[in-house]
mmCIF file of C-alpha atoms in Angstrom:
data_model
loop_
_atom_site.group_PDB
_atom_site.id
_atom_site.type_symbol
_atom_site.label_atom_id
_atom_site.label_comp_id
_atom_site.label_asym_id
_atom_site.label_seq_id
_atom_site.Cartn_x
_atom_site.Cartn_y
_atom_site.Cartn_z
ATOM 1 C CA ARG R 1 -173.964 6.738 -8.129
ATOM 2 C CA LYS R 2 -171.362 4.121 -9.014
ATOM 3 C CA GLU R 3 -170.122 1.913 -6.177
ATOM 4 C CA VAL R 4 -166.559 3.153 -6.531
ATOM 5 C CA GLU R 5 -165.682 6.128 -8.660
ATOM 6 C CA GLN R 6 -162.190 7.392 -9.438
ATOM 7 C CA ASP R 7 -160.655 10.286 -11.316
ATOM 8 C CA PRO R 8 -160.717 9.107 -14.932
ATOM 9 C CA GLY R 9 -157.198 10.362 -15.718
ATOM 10 C CA PRO R 10 -154.857 9.814 -17.391
ATOM 11 C CA PHE R 11 -152.323 11.771 -15.374
ATOM 12 C CA ASN R 12 -149.031 12.753 -16.993
ATOM 13 C CA VAL R 13 -146.555 14.315 -14.573
ATOM 14 C CA PRO R 14 -142.812 15.050 -14.558
ATOM 15 C CA GLU R 15 -140.449 13.229 -12.247
ATOM 16 C CA GLY R 16 -140.444 14.774 -8.806
ATOM 17 C CA ALA R 17 -144.027 16.008 -9.011
ATOM 18 C CA THR R 18 -146.681 15.434 -6.380
ATOM 19 C CA VAL R 19 -149.820 13.779 -7.650
ATOM 20 C CA ALA R 20 -153.128 13.106 -5.903
ATOM 21 C CA PHE R 21 -155.792 10.554 -6.740
ATOM 22 C CA ASN R 22 -159.324 10.789 -5.433
ATOM 23 C CA CYS R 23 -162.003 8.169 -5.039
ATOM 24 C CA THR R 24 -165.584 8.129 -3.765
ATOM 25 C CA TYR R 25 -167.674 5.137 -2.717
ATOM 26 C CA SER R 26 -171.422 4.768 -2.361
ATOM 27 C CA ASN R 27 -171.886 2.040 0.275
ATOM 28 C CA SER R 28 -171.719 3.608 3.733
ATOM 29 C CA ALA R 29 -171.402 0.108 5.240
ATOM 30 C CA SER R 30 -168.017 -0.409 3.552
ATOM 31 C CA GLN R 31 -165.458 -1.484 6.114
ATOM 32 C CA SER R 32 -162.075 -1.727 4.471
ATOM 33 C CA PHE R 33 -160.296 0.305 1.857
ATOM 34 C CA PHE R 34 -157.206 -0.265 -0.230
ATOM 35 C CA TRP R 35 -155.114 1.176 -3.003
ATOM 36 C CA TYR R 36 -153.714 -1.294 -5.517
ATOM 37 C CA ARG R 37 -151.385 -0.624 -8.413
ATOM 38 C CA GLN R 38 -151.460 -2.509 -11.660
ATOM 39 C CA ASP R 39 -148.683 -2.431 -14.207
ATOM 40 C CA CYS R 40 -149.500 -2.951 -17.870
ATOM 41 C CA ARG R 41 -150.606 -6.552 -18.526
ATOM 42 C CA LYS R 42 -149.841 -7.579 -14.951
ATOM 43 C CA GLU R 43 -151.942 -8.485 -11.932
ATOM 44 C CA PRO R 44 -153.072 -5.888 -9.351
ATOM 45 C CA LYS R 45 -150.751 -5.635 -6.365
ATOM 46 C CA LEU R 46 -151.558 -4.147 -2.997
ATOM 47 C CA LEU R 47 -150.004 -0.729 -2.568
ATOM 48 C CA MET R 48 -151.447 0.087 0.836
ATOM 49 C CA SER R 49 -154.448 -0.314 3.074
ATOM 50 C CA VAL R 50 -156.273 2.872 4.046
ATOM 51 C CA TYR R 51 -157.033 3.499 7.702
ATOM 52 C CA SER R 52 -159.438 5.974 9.285
ATOM 53 C CA SER R 53 -156.624 7.945 10.851
ATOM 54 C CA GLY R 54 -154.753 8.193 7.547
ATOM 55 C CA ASN R 55 -151.500 6.409 6.925
ATOM 56 C CA GLU R 56 -148.190 6.956 5.236
ATOM 57 C CA ASP R 57 -145.692 4.611 3.620
ATOM 58 C CA GLY R 58 -142.621 6.449 2.407
ATOM 59 C CA ARG R 59 -143.692 8.756 -0.425
ATOM 60 C CA PHE R 60 -147.280 7.509 -0.336
ATOM 61 C CA THR R 61 -150.032 8.899 1.906
ATOM 62 C CA ALA R 62 -153.571 7.566 2.040
ATOM 63 C CA GLN R 63 -156.531 9.321 3.627
ATOM 64 C CA LEU R 64 -160.075 8.199 4.385
ATOM 65 C CA ASN R 65 -163.058 10.440 5.096
ATOM 66 C CA ARG R 66 -165.974 8.215 6.127
ATOM 67 C CA ALA R 67 -168.416 11.098 6.471
ATOM 68 C CA SER R 68 -167.854 12.145 2.859
ATOM 69 C CA GLN R 69 -167.211 8.548 1.671
ATOM 70 C CA TYR R 70 -163.982 9.681 0.095
ATOM 71 C CA ILE R 71 -160.521 8.141 -0.197
ATOM 72 C CA SER R 72 -157.351 9.734 -1.480
ATOM 73 C CA LEU R 73 -153.817 8.743 -2.385
ATOM 74 C CA LEU R 74 -150.957 11.231 -2.515
ATOM 75 C CA ILE R 75 -147.652 10.389 -4.169
ATOM 76 C CA ARG R 76 -144.783 12.743 -3.436
ATOM 77 C CA ASP R 77 -141.550 13.038 -5.426
ATOM 78 C CA SER R 78 -142.841 10.871 -8.283
ATOM 79 C CA LYS R 79 -140.458 8.335 -9.816
ATOM 80 C CA LEU R 80 -140.523 6.834 -13.293
ATOM 81 C CA SER R 81 -141.284 3.490 -11.617
ATOM 82 C CA ASP R 82 -144.538 4.914 -10.212
ATOM 83 C CA SER R 83 -146.027 4.785 -13.718
ATOM 84 C CA ALA R 84 -148.957 2.374 -13.444
ATOM 85 C CA THR R 85 -152.721 2.242 -13.063
ATOM 86 C CA TYR R 86 -153.897 2.959 -9.525
ATOM 87 C CA LEU R 87 -157.019 1.179 -8.362
ATOM 88 C CA CYS R 88 -159.236 2.339 -5.515
ATOM 89 C CA VAL R 89 -160.713 -0.723 -3.807
ATOM 90 C CA VAL R 90 -163.507 -0.951 -1.251
ATOM 91 C CA MET R 91 -164.738 -3.954 0.707
ATOM 92 C CA ARG R 92 -168.529 -4.213 0.617
ATOM 93 C CA GLY R 93 -169.666 -4.594 4.187
ATOM 94 C CA SER R 94 -168.277 -7.661 5.934
ATOM 95 C CA ASN R 95 -168.633 -10.266 3.194
ATOM 96 C CA TYR R 96 -165.047 -9.974 1.903
ATOM 97 C CA LYS R 97 -166.165 -8.972 -1.580
ATOM 98 C CA LEU R 98 -164.150 -6.136 -3.065
ATOM 99 C CA THR R 99 -165.382 -3.507 -5.479
ATOM 100 C CA PHE R 100 -162.696 -2.058 -7.717
ATOM 101 C CA GLY R 101 -162.673 1.365 -9.261
ATOM 102 C CA LYS R 102 -161.817 1.442 -12.948
ATOM 103 C CA GLY R 103 -158.407 2.833 -12.177
ATOM 104 C CA THR R 104 -156.425 5.938 -12.989
ATOM 105 C CA LEU R 105 -153.442 5.699 -15.307
ATOM 106 C CA LEU R 106 -150.371 7.583 -14.136
ATOM 107 C CA THR R 107 -147.408 8.234 -16.400
ATOM 108 C CA VAL R 108 -144.328 9.835 -14.862
ATOM 109 C CA ASN R 109 -142.118 11.427 -17.496
ATOM 110 C CA PRO R 110 -138.364 12.066 -17.305
ATOM 111 C CA ASP Q 1 -144.920 -13.918 0.702
ATOM 112 C CA VAL Q 2 -148.314 -15.070 -0.529
ATOM 113 C CA LYS Q 3 -148.116 -17.070 -3.706
ATOM 114 C CA VAL Q 4 -151.173 -17.444 -5.931
ATOM 115 C CA THR Q 5 -150.472 -19.520 -9.007
ATOM 116 C CA GLN Q 6 -152.671 -19.750 -12.057
ATOM 117 C CA SER Q 7 -152.153 -22.722 -14.325
ATOM 118 C CA SER Q 8 -151.740 -20.868 -17.622
ATOM 119 C CA ARG Q 9 -150.650 -17.367 -18.629
ATOM 120 C CA TYR Q 10 -152.189 -17.634 -22.098
ATOM 121 C CA LEU Q 11 -154.892 -19.954 -23.344
ATOM 122 C CA VAL Q 12 -156.665 -20.249 -26.687
ATOM 123 C CA LYS Q 13 -159.850 -22.298 -26.948
ATOM 124 C CA ARG Q 14 -162.700 -22.737 -29.390
ATOM 125 C CA THR Q 15 -166.343 -21.773 -29.054
ATOM 126 C CA GLY Q 16 -168.336 -24.485 -27.307
ATOM 127 C CA GLU Q 17 -165.371 -26.085 -25.544
ATOM 128 C CA LYS Q 18 -165.408 -26.711 -21.816
ATOM 129 C CA VAL Q 19 -162.574 -24.711 -20.301
ATOM 130 C CA PHE Q 20 -160.925 -25.164 -16.912
ATOM 131 C CA LEU Q 21 -158.854 -22.440 -15.255
ATOM 132 C CA GLU Q 22 -156.947 -23.559 -12.185
ATOM 133 C CA CYS Q 23 -155.714 -21.531 -9.248
ATOM 134 C CA VAL Q 24 -153.622 -22.624 -6.272
ATOM 135 C CA GLN Q 25 -152.580 -20.616 -3.220
ATOM 136 C CA ASP Q 26 -149.976 -21.595 -0.669
ATOM 137 C CA MET Q 27 -150.934 -19.453 2.329
ATOM 138 C CA ASP Q 28 -153.822 -21.468 3.773
ATOM 139 C CA HIS Q 29 -156.267 -18.672 2.930
ATOM 140 C CA GLU Q 30 -159.936 -19.440 3.457
ATOM 141 C CA ASN Q 31 -161.265 -17.053 0.798
ATOM 142 C CA MET Q 32 -160.640 -17.444 -2.912
ATOM 143 C CA PHE Q 33 -162.019 -15.375 -5.782
ATOM 144 C CA TRP Q 34 -162.287 -15.356 -9.550
ATOM 145 C CA TYR Q 35 -162.459 -12.075 -11.487
ATOM 146 C CA ARG Q 36 -162.389 -11.060 -15.086
ATOM 147 C CA GLN Q 37 -160.889 -7.807 -16.273
ATOM 148 C CA ASP Q 38 -161.933 -6.068 -19.473
ATOM 149 C CA PRO Q 39 -160.905 -2.672 -20.864
ATOM 150 C CA GLY Q 40 -163.245 0.057 -19.677
ATOM 151 C CA LEU Q 41 -165.067 -2.285 -17.283
ATOM 152 C CA GLY Q 42 -162.421 -2.901 -14.652
ATOM 153 C CA LEU Q 43 -162.329 -6.002 -12.461
ATOM 154 C CA ARG Q 44 -165.615 -7.818 -11.993
ATOM 155 C CA LEU Q 45 -166.228 -10.644 -9.530
ATOM 156 C CA ILE Q 46 -167.426 -13.909 -11.078
ATOM 157 C CA TYR Q 47 -167.512 -16.266 -8.087
ATOM 158 C CA PHE Q 48 -165.934 -16.609 -4.707
ATOM 159 C CA SER Q 49 -165.502 -19.305 -2.099
ATOM 160 C CA TYR Q 50 -165.064 -18.883 1.641
ATOM 161 C CA ASP Q 51 -164.457 -22.532 2.458
ATOM 162 C CA VAL Q 52 -163.985 -25.932 0.874
ATOM 163 C CA LYS Q 53 -167.050 -26.933 -1.151
ATOM 164 C CA MET Q 54 -168.642 -23.535 -0.454
ATOM 165 C CA LYS Q 55 -169.228 -21.035 -3.229
ATOM 166 C CA GLU Q 56 -171.119 -17.845 -3.796
ATOM 167 C CA LYS Q 57 -172.040 -16.011 -6.972
ATOM 168 C CA GLY Q 58 -170.378 -12.728 -7.685
ATOM 169 C CA ASP Q 59 -171.599 -10.010 -9.995
ATOM 170 C CA ILE Q 60 -171.319 -11.844 -13.316
ATOM 171 C CA PRO Q 61 -171.670 -15.633 -12.742
ATOM 172 C CA GLU Q 62 -173.602 -16.432 -15.913
ATOM 173 C CA GLY Q 63 -171.803 -18.927 -18.118
ATOM 174 C CA TYR Q 64 -169.372 -19.934 -15.369
ATOM 175 C CA SER Q 65 -169.184 -22.448 -12.561
ATOM 176 C CA VAL Q 66 -166.544 -23.142 -9.911
ATOM 177 C CA SER Q 67 -165.170 -25.986 -7.883
ATOM 178 C CA ARG Q 68 -163.348 -25.988 -4.551
ATOM 179 C CA GLU Q 69 -162.551 -29.530 -3.471
ATOM 180 C CA LYS Q 70 -159.421 -28.587 -1.508
ATOM 181 C CA LYS Q 71 -158.665 -25.456 0.468
ATOM 182 C CA GLU Q 72 -155.704 -24.441 -1.667
ATOM 183 C CA ARG Q 73 -157.318 -24.932 -5.078
ATOM 184 C CA PHE Q 74 -160.152 -23.018 -6.759
ATOM 185 C CA SER Q 75 -161.164 -23.836 -10.320
ATOM 186 C CA LEU Q 76 -163.183 -21.744 -12.739
ATOM 187 C CA ILE Q 77 -165.126 -23.625 -15.391
ATOM 188 C CA LEU Q 78 -166.533 -22.232 -18.607
ATOM 189 C CA GLU Q 79 -169.210 -24.807 -19.391
ATOM 190 C CA SER Q 80 -169.471 -23.922 -23.090
ATOM 191 C CA ALA Q 81 -167.033 -21.193 -24.030
ATOM 192 C CA SER Q 82 -168.265 -18.254 -26.045
ATOM 193 C CA THR Q 83 -166.395 -15.403 -27.729
ATOM 194 C CA ASN Q 84 -167.682 -12.872 -25.170
ATOM 195 C CA GLN Q 85 -165.731 -14.780 -22.524
ATOM 196 C CA THR Q 86 -162.459 -13.699 -24.099
ATOM 197 C CA SER Q 87 -160.835 -11.797 -21.266
ATOM 198 C CA MET Q 88 -158.116 -11.626 -18.630
ATOM 199 C CA TYR Q 89 -159.031 -13.900 -15.719
ATOM 200 C CA LEU Q 90 -157.572 -13.213 -12.291
ATOM 201 C CA CYS Q 91 -157.641 -15.430 -9.227
ATOM 202 C CA ALA Q 92 -157.180 -14.016 -5.724
ATOM 203 C CA SER Q 93 -157.106 -15.241 -2.150
ATOM 204 C CA SER Q 94 -157.406 -13.693 1.286
ATOM 205 C CA LEU Q 95 -157.736 -14.444 4.962
ATOM 206 C CA VAL Q 96 -161.135 -14.370 6.660
ATOM 207 C CA ARG Q 97 -160.738 -10.905 8.151
ATOM 208 C CA VAL Q 98 -162.385 -7.771 6.840
ATOM 209 C CA ASP Q 99 -159.169 -5.754 7.020
ATOM 210 C CA GLN Q 100 -157.177 -8.217 4.922
ATOM 211 C CA PRO Q 101 -156.470 -7.460 1.259
ATOM 212 C CA GLN Q 102 -156.687 -9.946 -1.564
ATOM 213 C CA HIS Q 103 -153.574 -11.289 -3.249
ATOM 214 C CA PHE Q 104 -153.698 -11.956 -6.962
ATOM 215 C CA GLY Q 105 -152.218 -14.514 -9.297
ATOM 216 C CA ASP Q 106 -150.502 -13.495 -12.550
ATOM 217 C CA GLY Q 107 -153.692 -13.848 -14.552
ATOM 218 C CA THR Q 108 -154.737 -15.991 -17.510
ATOM 219 C CA ARG Q 109 -155.328 -14.272 -20.813
ATOM 220 C CA LEU Q 110 -158.033 -16.426 -22.416
ATOM 221 C CA SER Q 111 -159.014 -16.126 -26.057
ATOM 222 C CA ILE Q 112 -162.098 -17.917 -27.381
ATOM 223 C CA LEU Q 113 -162.095 -18.276 -31.154
#
């Protein structure tokens, strides 16, 4: 099993759609979880941290299921500006090293 | 806002050259990291440093070395550049807390001819 595995995508959705990304991780000792977004030819930028109780930031909702080692990101009311690659990121234990998923490309169409 | 600055956006070097990539952060972060990103392979950790003069190998350290003489600066060195080191190189920094994310620089697109 890969350390971090994401939906391969790509996802093409119309504006206003709801889209969900899923991610699984293999290391049960993982302590911290994040979603990053990366625009074409740019650096990854933190979208949101993922907490055990689930968390929401505007149109974005992140969920964590430690028992199933599963993370999700839900984007509601998609905007054209949401078009990017979304990276699921897991911290390996307590040594600050991050493992990145390969990313899922989202294209929001007018 | 955290600012991580990489010295060059684009760099072209020749096979066998010694190449230095510089990274500076302005937030007094203890941890600094070097990654490379290749299509289909995602981001892979080359080296990281959790303190001045401290370094630890990442997943793909072969052909690279690093230097951290000052807290704010972390350098990646390609001892003898090869064509398979053509890639996007990304520097990141973070605080020493497990719940803290890493903040990335703009990246250096390095081509080895």
